[in-house]
Short mmCIF file of C-alpha atoms in Angstrom, two decimals:
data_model
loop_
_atom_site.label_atom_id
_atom_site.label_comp_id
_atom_site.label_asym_id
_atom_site.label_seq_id
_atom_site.Cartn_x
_atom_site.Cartn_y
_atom_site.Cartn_z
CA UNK L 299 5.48 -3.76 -5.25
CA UNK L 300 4.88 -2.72 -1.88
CA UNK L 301 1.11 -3.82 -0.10
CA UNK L 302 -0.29 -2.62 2.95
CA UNK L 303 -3.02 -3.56 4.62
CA UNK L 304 -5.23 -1.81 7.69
CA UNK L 305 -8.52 -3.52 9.21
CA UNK L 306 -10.69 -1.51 11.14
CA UNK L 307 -13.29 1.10 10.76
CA UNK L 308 -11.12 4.30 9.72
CA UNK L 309 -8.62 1.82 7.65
CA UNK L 310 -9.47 3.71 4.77
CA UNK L 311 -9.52 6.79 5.54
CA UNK L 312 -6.44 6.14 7.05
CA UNK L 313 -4.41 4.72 4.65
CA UNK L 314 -5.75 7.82 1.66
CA UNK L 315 -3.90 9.88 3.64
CA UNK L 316 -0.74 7.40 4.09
CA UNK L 317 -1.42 7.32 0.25
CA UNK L 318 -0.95 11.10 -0.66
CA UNK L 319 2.77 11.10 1.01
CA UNK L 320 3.82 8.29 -1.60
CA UNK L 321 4.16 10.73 -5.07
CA UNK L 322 6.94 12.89 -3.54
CA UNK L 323 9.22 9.61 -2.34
CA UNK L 324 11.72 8.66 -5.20
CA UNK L 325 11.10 5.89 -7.00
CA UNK L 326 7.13 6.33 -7.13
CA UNK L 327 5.74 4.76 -10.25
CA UNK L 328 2.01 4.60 -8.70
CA UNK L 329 -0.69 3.15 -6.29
CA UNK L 330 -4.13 2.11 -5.83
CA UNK L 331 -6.03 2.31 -3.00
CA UNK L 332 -8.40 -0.96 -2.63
CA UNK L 333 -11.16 -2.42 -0.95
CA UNK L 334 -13.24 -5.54 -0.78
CA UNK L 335 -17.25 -5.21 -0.30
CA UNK L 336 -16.89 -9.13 0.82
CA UNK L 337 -14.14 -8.15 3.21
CA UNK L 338 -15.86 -4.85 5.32
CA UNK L 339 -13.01 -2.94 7.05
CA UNK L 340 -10.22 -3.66 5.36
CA UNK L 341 -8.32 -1.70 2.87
CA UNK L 342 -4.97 -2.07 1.08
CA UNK L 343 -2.35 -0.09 -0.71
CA UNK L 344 -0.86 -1.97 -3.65
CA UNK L 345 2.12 0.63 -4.75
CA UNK L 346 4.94 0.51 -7.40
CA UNK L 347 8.53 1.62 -7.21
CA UNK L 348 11.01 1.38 -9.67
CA UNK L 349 14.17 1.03 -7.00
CA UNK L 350 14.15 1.02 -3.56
CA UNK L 351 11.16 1.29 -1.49
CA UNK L 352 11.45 4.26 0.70
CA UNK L 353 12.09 4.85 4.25
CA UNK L 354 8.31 5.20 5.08
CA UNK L 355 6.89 3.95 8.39
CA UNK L 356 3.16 2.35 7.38
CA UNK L 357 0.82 3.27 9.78
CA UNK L 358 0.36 1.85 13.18
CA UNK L 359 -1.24 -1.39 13.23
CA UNK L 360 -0.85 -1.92 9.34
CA UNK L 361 0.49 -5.21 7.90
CA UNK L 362 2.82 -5.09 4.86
CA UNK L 363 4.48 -6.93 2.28
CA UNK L 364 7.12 -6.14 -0.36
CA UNK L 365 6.87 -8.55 -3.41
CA UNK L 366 9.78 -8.65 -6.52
CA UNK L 367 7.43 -8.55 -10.36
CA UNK L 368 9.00 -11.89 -11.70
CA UNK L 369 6.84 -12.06 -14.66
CA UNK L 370 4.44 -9.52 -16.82
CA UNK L 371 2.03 -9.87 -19.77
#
């Protein structure tokens, strides 16, 4: 899983258009684009990739994490 995160008043709109490159990469499997009403200004991308993650630059200012799925239900 690959997360990134953008504060800021256009974080959203920024990162839905971040989000529409991510179906033509290989390895796609999916992503949601999420926000918190208790957290104003902030909005993540929480994506899924069944190999590698690709060579995508997030955009400036963004934070972002990779994480391994260790366990499912």
């Amino acid at each position: 899983m690959w997360y990134v995160e953008l504060r800021g008043e256009e974080a959203e709109a920024t990162l839905r258009q971040w989000l529409e490159q991510l179906p033509g990469q290989a390895g796609f499997a999916g992503a949601e684009l999420l926000d918190s009403p208790a957290q104003p200004g902030l909005a993540l991308v929480a994506s899924h990739w069944s190999g590698p993650l690709p060579e995508l630059t997030p955009p400036a200012g963004a934070k972002h994490w990779t994480f391994r799925v260790l366990a499912q239900r």
